[in-house]
Amino acid sequence: MKKTLILSSLGALAGLLMLGNVASSADLKIGIMVPTTGSEATYGKDMENAINLAAGEINKAGGVLGMKIVTMTGDAACDPQQATAAASKLVSANVNGVVGGYCSGATLPTMKIYGDANIPLVIPAANSTKLIGINPGNAFQINSTGFDQVKTAVSLFKAKGINKLAIVHQGDGYSEDLAKLTREKWTAMGKEVVAYEVVNKGEQDQSALVTRIKSKAPDAVFWTAYYADGAMVIKQLRQAGYRNLIAVGDGSNSPKLLKIAGKAAEGVYCFSNPTVEYLPAAKAFHANYKAAYKQDPDAYAALSYDGMKLLADAITRAGSTDKAAIIKALAATKDFTGIAGPISFTDKNTLARSNFVILVAKDGKWILNK
Amino acid sequence: MSIQDILLQQLANGLILGSFYALVALGYTMVYGIIKLLNFAHGDLYMLGAFVGFIALSFLSDYIGDGWAGIVCSMVLSMIAVGLLGVLIQRIAYVPMLSAPRLSILITALAVSMVLYNGVMAFTDGQYLAFTTDLNYEGVQLGNVFVTNTQMVLVGSSLLLMIVLYLFVHKTLYGKAMRAIAIDQDACRLMGINVNKIIALTFFIGSSLAAAAGVMAGTYYGSIHFFMGFIIGLKAFTAAVIGGIGSIPGAMLGGLLLGLLEAFGTQIPFIGTEWKDVFSFGILILLLVFKPTGILGKTEIERM
Amino acid sequence: MANFSDTLGEWLRPQKNRMFILLVLAAIAMLIPLASSNYVLEVMTNVWFYVMLCLGLNIVVGYAGLLDLGYAAFFAVGAYTTGILTSHFGVNFWLTIPVAVCCSACAGLLIGGPTLRLRSDYLAIVTLGFGEIVRIVARNLEITGGASGLIGIERPSIFGFQLNQIVHFYYVFLLLAILACFVSYRLQHSRMGRAWQYVREDEDAAEAMGINRVAVKLYAYVIGAIFGGVAGCFFAVKMTAISPETFMFQQSVLILLGVVLGGMGKIPGVIIGAFALVLFPEVFRGLGSMRMLVFAIVMLIIMLYRPEGIWPAKKS
Amino acid sequence: MSNTILEINNLETHYGKIHALRGISFTVEAGQIVTLLGANGAGKSTTLRAISGLVRATSGTIVYRGEDITGKSAHDIVKTGLIHVPEGRKIFKGMTITENLELGSFTLDDDAERKRRMEHVFETFPILYERRSRDSSFLSGGEQQMLAIGRSMMTNPQLLLLDEPSMGLAPFLVQQIMKIVLQLNKEGVTILLVEQNAKVALKLADYGYVLETGKIVIQGDAGTLQQDESIVKAYLGE
């Protein structure tokens, strides 16, 4: 019995050693690091789909430098430990570049791994400002950072004549970062943050929080976290008779928020990176995506698609698969035309322009606020 | 809002939330009372209940709409289906473990829980589903306290279910047999009571109560997902322990108490909502240190 | 099969043969980095890390028979101690270890002290609550970096050599795991180990024999906590970023699963449990979203067919 | 032999590795009071537990009213009128006396009949009637024994297995319990009585068996056994 156990564990080890050598050397290997399991799997799969769609189009058009793109996915599961394993897996497979990064918290510890291997990393979604500080230089954020989002948010609040603001986040890296930045900026402007709250992820009943917020009589409530719990907070705020402005961050930009919150979501503002519906350049992408995956692309599909295209473009410009050359080419990107808008980088490898738009919910749909 | 209004509103919030916790805690406590098993899968049965209710409602809404009639019908269907699943789980996973070490049974329960929620995750792709009904937000203003009709119906039905359960356990022969099994299984056998059957019945009732709570949560909060059972499972477990695990009135009391603690926990000066759970867990630990068997629990000596 | 295992058991009895097996296994473990990719190393490092955590929890659960559903808290205390001291105060990593040991021992005392007279199920909820409290505190305080956690924790160096590559951490964690095995083994066969066994099997009889059961249980908590704390220190520098999400209830459950799955109270069993815990989800990555479902089902089947774990401790 | 209500052949049981019964055989005639005697650990309680289905027989047969009931589950055996009042009474503490009695008639569907039987129990034990809605854990030892016997009467027993009904009771209470046993027997219930108090048991019984380490060593009419001073001294003790 004991020996069989030892043998089988050795067998498992041997099996493990075999893993990770699939693609042939003549291909261009691109890693995708997104959560494909866990609570954020929906977004992860959406991003994976969009990246694969882009890779497919590139291959159809002849590939990159004559090589076909082969993608491989590492499941980050929105969990730091699993994300580091996924990153190591991609690094071991000798990928030429990686597109990915959805949950900021899970992306943070992988930065070191990609940095050590000097692998070009294009981050389409994760946008905690913490990512900027620890970027060793190989990572490029094509989603606007939290700084840009706060700017957009504050401009809306100012335009609406708001003074007393309530901020609610969800106790994860991304939403706390956004909440904190907003609070700093708002108080620096001499305005008041009357409530700064946090809810537990997955907790459904928010009545106590709602009562607390209502008692502070804010002019606006800003939800900085994801749509699923956001929808419930909005619904319960409206149910309890809160009638003032509600705004949500880019993590809540989903048609599902409107579906879950129903009528309560009417008039809610959302700061968002441009999603497919508002991008004239993305019409073809939308149709292709729908044809390929039988569903509408979600919030980060367009940026993920752009990320893959940008990486391919940079490799073409670099003229080789040399990692340092690709990184150099990425940094030198000048007005790359993505479907989500032109991409250039600052000296900190973040998107040079703010791509945030303001949406507003009307008749169960997000429309551009004008 | 004046401070009295806020406190009154929080009282209402706490009672509403608490009646919900109580409903889920009942299932925990019933199963524990009989076979001394902490059924970690209970929260997941709540989640499954919501999903079954969702599926049932999407079929039924074509015939009877998604108003109260549809909700009640899908709730009953969900209660039956999840109740049977509870019995199946007991048969497959817990019956063979009855003579195993206590920790192994606990781990088996954790494994069952993982099977259930990972199963639902795999089949729903981890998506949040919108549980749409045509319920509105109208309600009653009692002084400065606002309660929606839906909330009242939900609290009413959980109270009703609890009363029905209480009557069942205390007034019917089967209910008395359940209590007797918790006291002495051998003696029950000698009374002609088929112990396994009664335990299965307990699982059925406990699971269907969780399913009822799940469907209520789905209709009230408007969204369901594979992970929704986790937090409520944790809270219901806490409520059951606060009240004294194994005791049915204890579960009700514990649920209400926890609901109130959480509601008022957000109102403590200088302490924000972020400390709410620290507050309730802290009280729980203090309570157990000074009254180790919970409020209504019986003292008994037991080892792992 | 029975015959074979009997002969094997017979052969394993002499100390010399057992040492031989151990040396072969250790040599294999040492040589793994020569023939494997970073990914395998990352996974194996994770295995050694969980071996250490599981052995630590095994002291509480396996040796002393106390249920603990909040073990991740001790691991969090260690990780945050190192993280805070190195990044806020610039303390050398190696100096943070004794501090982390003290802090986690205190945490062990804090949770063990008032709760040891509770029944096992109540102990479960109290330890669970304690674990949640630690996580929420870490999430809410400024000094712990709030929900984003601490990032950019410095990698340590030893005699001027910086531990930077995954292969360095592989050896560090392998050494830690071996050390944990050694300490566990010595503890199990010490006076304390026997006291734990008596208390686990019959508390009242143990008391009658003059064993101070509260002190004995407290030792189990404190020593288990120190294992977790030290593992946490190295975890922090390996990941360079820690956040409260790592220390959720699920983490505690995972560690407990490793202990019970392998066979609690038995060192090789616990090691196998840790292996199963880490390797299974990795090997079955190809299953995609069904992976965790399959993992859970396999675990359930193992529990049903071997309720005392894959390699249980012998009955005394 | 047509009047034999219970026939045990070569019954053996094991508790784990302990060989508790090593092949015992005996019979109980309908309408009689039969007693099983023996020292502590001789296997008296185990015999009763095996007959009522709480313990599985590893070999041998148990024939009750001509039907082989070996291996039947305890709750099914109850339906045949074979009732076991276990050692230590095992009443449901925390439940009222009425509830305890109701559970005694769990197998009965007829509410009127249940009520009739309960009245009969209350007639037999007026003290139980007085305390009918009280928590049974507050009853004295004698009252608990009465409740245990009363509870078994609720099933309308044909054969009653009584395990140590006198244990821990004051002498006058023992007398009272034995009187009730006799009365039950007069009502037509066959009784298999396990007792440590051999004197009391033999006074009551028609026939007796003496058990020693899982085997029957002596049997005979109660009167004969009672007379045999050497037996009383050697096996029954005082």
mmCIF file of N, CA, C and O in Angstrom, chain B residues 170 173-174 176-177 179-181 183-184 186-195 198 298, chain D residues 49 52 54 74-75 78 84 86 90 92-95 99 102-107 114 151:
data_model
loop_
_atom_site.group_PDB
_atom_site.id
_atom_site.type_symbol
_atom_site.label_atom_id
_atom_site.label_comp_id
_atom_site.label_asym_id
_atom_site.label_seq_id
_atom_site.Cartn_x
_atom_site.Cartn_y
_atom_site.Cartn_z
ATOM 1 N N HIS B 170 -43.230 19.679 17.815
ATOM 2 C CA HIS B 170 -43.743 19.514 19.169
ATOM 3 C C HIS B 170 -45.112 18.854 19.241
ATOM 4 O O HIS B 170 -45.491 18.353 20.288
ATOM 5 N N LEU B 173 -46.410 13.129 16.000
ATOM 6 C CA LEU B 173 -45.655 11.981 16.482
ATOM 7 C C LEU B 173 -44.294 11.915 15.797
ATOM 8 O O LEU B 173 -43.275 11.615 16.429
ATOM 9 N N TYR B 174 -44.263 12.249 14.493
ATOM 10 C CA TYR B 174 -42.998 12.224 13.778
ATOM 11 C C TYR B 174 -42.037 13.266 14.339
ATOM 12 O O TYR B 174 -40.843 13.038 14.489
ATOM 13 N N LYS B 176 -42.064 14.405 17.363
ATOM 14 C CA LYS B 176 -41.594 13.956 18.669
ATOM 15 C C LYS B 176 -40.525 12.881 18.497
ATOM 16 O O LYS B 176 -39.554 12.823 19.259
ATOM 17 N N ALA B 177 -40.709 12.038 17.480
ATOM 18 C CA ALA B 177 -39.696 11.010 17.218
ATOM 19 C C ALA B 177 -38.354 11.662 16.894
ATOM 20 O O ALA B 177 -37.307 11.185 17.311
ATOM 21 N N ARG B 179 -37.212 14.511 18.009
ATOM 22 C CA ARG B 179 -36.592 14.975 19.249
ATOM 23 C C ARG B 179 -36.073 13.793 20.044
ATOM 24 O O ARG B 179 -35.012 13.857 20.674
ATOM 25 N N ALA B 180 -36.829 12.687 19.992
ATOM 26 C CA ALA B 180 -36.423 11.515 20.760
ATOM 27 C C ALA B 180 -35.121 10.933 20.221
ATOM 28 O O ALA B 180 -34.262 10.508 20.984
ATOM 29 N N ILE B 181 -34.968 10.956 18.904
ATOM 30 C CA ILE B 181 -33.738 10.418 18.318
ATOM 31 C C ILE B 181 -32.533 11.199 18.801
ATOM 32 O O ILE B 181 -31.462 10.652 19.055
ATOM 33 N N ILE B 183 -32.203 12.327 21.591
ATOM 34 C CA ILE B 183 -31.918 11.976 22.983
ATOM 35 C C ILE B 183 -31.324 10.572 23.078
ATOM 36 O O ILE B 183 -30.318 10.359 23.732
ATOM 37 N N ASP B 184 -31.943 9.613 22.415
ATOM 38 C CA ASP B 184 -31.474 8.235 22.548
ATOM 39 C C ASP B 184 -31.943 7.406 21.355
ATOM 40 O O ASP B 184 -33.112 7.077 21.232
ATOM 41 N N ASP B 186 -31.074 4.261 20.436
ATOM 42 C CA ASP B 186 -31.434 2.870 20.719
ATOM 43 C C ASP B 186 -32.845 2.757 21.271
ATOM 44 O O ASP B 186 -33.622 1.900 20.849
ATOM 45 N N ALA B 187 -33.146 3.662 22.217
ATOM 46 C CA ALA B 187 -34.486 3.621 22.804
ATOM 47 C C ALA B 187 -35.533 3.835 21.717
ATOM 48 O O ALA B 187 -36.600 3.223 21.738
ATOM 49 N N CYS B 188 -35.233 4.686 20.748
ATOM 50 C CA CYS B 188 -36.179 4.922 19.659
ATOM 51 C C CYS B 188 -36.417 3.656 18.855
ATOM 52 O O CYS B 188 -37.543 3.351 18.486
ATOM 53 N N ARG B 189 -35.349 2.928 18.592
ATOM 54 C CA ARG B 189 -35.505 1.677 17.840
ATOM 55 C C ARG B 189 -36.462 0.762 18.588
ATOM 56 O O ARG B 189 -37.294 0.092 18.003
ATOM 57 N N LEU B 190 -36.335 0.737 19.915
ATOM 58 C CA LEU B 190 -37.172 -0.157 20.714
ATOM 59 C C LEU B 190 -38.621 0.318 20.773
ATOM 60 O O LEU B 190 -39.485 -0.398 21.258
ATOM 61 N N MET B 191 -38.879 1.542 20.312
ATOM 62 C CA MET B 191 -40.263 2.027 20.235
ATOM 63 C C MET B 191 -40.836 1.737 18.855
ATOM 64 O O MET B 191 -41.939 2.153 18.532
ATOM 65 N N GLY B 192 -40.040 1.081 18.000
ATOM 66 C CA GLY B 192 -40.514 0.812 16.656
ATOM 67 C C GLY B 192 -40.280 1.967 15.702
ATOM 68 O O GLY B 192 -40.886 2.025 14.633
ATOM 69 N N ILE B 193 -39.414 2.905 16.110
ATOM 70 C CA ILE B 193 -39.137 4.047 15.239
ATOM 71 C C ILE B 193 -38.004 3.670 14.285
ATOM 72 O O ILE B 193 -36.945 3.217 14.726
ATOM 73 N N ASN B 194 -38.253 3.845 12.994
ATOM 74 C CA ASN B 194 -37.212 3.598 12.008
ATOM 75 C C ASN B 194 -36.295 4.821 11.985
ATOM 76 O O ASN B 194 -36.577 5.833 11.359
ATOM 77 N N VAL B 195 -35.176 4.676 12.706
ATOM 78 C CA VAL B 195 -34.316 5.833 12.941
ATOM 79 C C VAL B 195 -33.798 6.447 11.642
ATOM 80 O O VAL B 195 -33.813 7.656 11.453
ATOM 81 N N ILE B 198 -36.384 8.586 9.994
ATOM 82 C CA ILE B 198 -36.613 9.880 10.635
ATOM 83 C C ILE B 198 -35.451 10.828 10.369
ATOM 84 O O ILE B 198 -35.651 12.026 10.139
ATOM 85 N N LYS B 298 -28.018 22.941 25.519
ATOM 86 C CA LYS B 298 -27.904 22.144 26.733
ATOM 87 C C LYS B 298 -26.451 21.794 26.965
ATOM 88 O O LYS B 298 -25.686 21.602 26.032
ATOM 89 N N ARG D 49 -30.498 -7.671 24.102
ATOM 90 C CA ARG D 49 -30.251 -6.759 22.974
ATOM 91 C C ARG D 49 -30.229 -7.504 21.650
ATOM 92 O O ARG D 49 -30.652 -6.978 20.623
ATOM 93 N N SER D 52 -33.929 -8.342 20.710
ATOM 94 C CA SER D 52 -34.736 -7.216 20.233
ATOM 95 C C SER D 52 -34.133 -6.552 19.003
ATOM 96 O O SER D 52 -34.695 -5.606 18.464
ATOM 97 N N LEU D 54 -31.161 -4.981 18.631
ATOM 98 C CA LEU D 54 -30.212 -3.882 18.778
ATOM 99 C C LEU D 54 -28.796 -4.338 18.470
ATOM 100 O O LEU D 54 -27.965 -3.568 18.013
ATOM 101 N N ALA D 74 -34.555 -3.700 14.610
ATOM 102 C CA ALA D 74 -35.244 -3.522 15.886
ATOM 103 C C ALA D 74 -36.633 -2.931 15.710
ATOM 104 O O ALA D 74 -37.601 -3.384 16.325
ATOM 105 N N HIS D 75 -36.737 -1.914 14.818
ATOM 106 C CA HIS D 75 -38.043 -1.258 14.715
ATOM 107 C C HIS D 75 -39.106 -2.149 14.075
ATOM 108 O O HIS D 75 -40.283 -1.929 14.257
ATOM 109 N N VAL D 78 -40.428 -4.692 16.889
ATOM 110 C CA VAL D 78 -41.399 -4.097 17.813
ATOM 111 C C VAL D 78 -42.830 -4.348 17.349
ATOM 112 O O VAL D 78 -43.718 -4.622 18.152
ATOM 113 N N HIS D 84 -38.777 -4.617 24.339
ATOM 114 C CA HIS D 84 -37.601 -4.656 25.188
ATOM 115 C C HIS D 84 -37.544 -3.370 26.015
ATOM 116 O O HIS D 84 -37.546 -2.288 25.460
ATOM 117 N N PRO D 86 -35.087 -1.493 28.085
ATOM 118 C CA PRO D 86 -33.644 -1.645 28.243
ATOM 119 C C PRO D 86 -33.146 -1.286 29.642
ATOM 120 O O PRO D 86 -33.831 -0.637 30.419
ATOM 121 N N LYS D 90 -33.674 4.288 29.884
ATOM 122 C CA LYS D 90 -33.636 4.992 28.597
ATOM 123 C C LYS D 90 -34.931 5.721 28.273
ATOM 124 O O LYS D 90 -35.452 5.621 27.162
ATOM 125 N N PHE D 92 -36.973 9.218 27.486
ATOM 126 C CA PHE D 92 -36.544 10.400 26.741
ATOM 127 C C PHE D 92 -36.542 11.613 27.655
ATOM 128 O O PHE D 92 -37.550 12.295 27.808
ATOM 129 N N LYS D 93 -35.394 11.832 28.284
ATOM 130 C CA LYS D 93 -35.294 12.972 29.200
ATOM 131 C C LYS D 93 -35.371 14.260 28.406
ATOM 132 O O LYS D 93 -34.783 14.376 27.337
ATOM 133 N N GLY D 94 -36.080 15.213 28.918
ATOM 134 C CA GLY D 94 -36.280 16.465 28.195
ATOM 135 C C GLY D 94 -37.639 16.487 27.519
ATOM 136 O O GLY D 94 -38.079 17.510 27.015
ATOM 137 N N MET D 95 -38.322 15.336 27.508
ATOM 138 C CA MET D 95 -39.680 15.304 26.963
ATOM 139 C C MET D 95 -40.644 14.970 28.106
ATOM 140 O O MET D 95 -40.257 14.370 29.107
ATOM 141 N N GLU D 99 -45.501 12.655 26.291
ATOM 142 C CA GLU D 99 -44.766 12.490 25.032
ATOM 143 C C GLU D 99 -44.025 11.163 24.999
ATOM 144 O O GLU D 99 -43.995 10.465 23.985
ATOM 145 N N GLU D 102 -46.537 8.542 24.282
ATOM 146 C CA GLU D 102 -46.968 8.591 22.878
ATOM 147 C C GLU D 102 -45.949 7.917 21.972
ATOM 148 O O GLU D 102 -46.297 7.186 21.053
ATOM 149 N N LEU D 103 -44.663 8.188 22.260
ATOM 150 C CA LEU D 103 -43.626 7.563 21.435
ATOM 151 C C LEU D 103 -43.651 6.053 21.593
ATOM 152 O O LEU D 103 -43.287 5.329 20.669
ATOM 153 N N GLY D 104 -44.074 5.592 22.753
ATOM 154 C CA GLY D 104 -44.202 4.150 22.958
ATOM 155 C C GLY D 104 -45.153 3.530 21.963
ATOM 156 O O GLY D 104 -45.011 2.368 21.571
ATOM 157 N N SER D 105 -46.160 4.300 21.550
ATOM 158 C CA SER D 105 -47.128 3.752 20.598
ATOM 159 C C SER D 105 -46.876 4.302 19.204
ATOM 160 O O SER D 105 -47.796 4.549 18.445
ATOM 161 N N PHE D 106 -45.587 4.490 18.876
ATOM 162 C CA PHE D 106 -45.242 5.085 17.586
ATOM 163 C C PHE D 106 -45.801 4.284 16.419
ATOM 164 O O PHE D 106 -46.221 4.845 15.415
ATOM 165 N N THR D 107 -45.808 2.963 16.561
ATOM 166 C CA THR D 107 -46.225 2.126 15.430
ATOM 167 C C THR D 107 -47.743 2.102 15.235
ATOM 168 O O THR D 107 -48.243 1.545 14.282
ATOM 169 N N ARG D 114 -54.718 4.651 21.011
ATOM 170 C CA ARG D 114 -53.605 5.222 21.744
ATOM 171 C C ARG D 114 -54.104 5.792 23.070
ATOM 172 O O ARG D 114 -53.514 5.583 24.127
ATOM 173 N N ARG D 151 -44.285 2.870 29.122
ATOM 174 C CA ARG D 151 -44.054 3.150 27.704
ATOM 175 C C ARG D 151 -44.110 1.868 26.893
ATOM 176 O O ARG D 151 -44.657 1.840 25.791
#
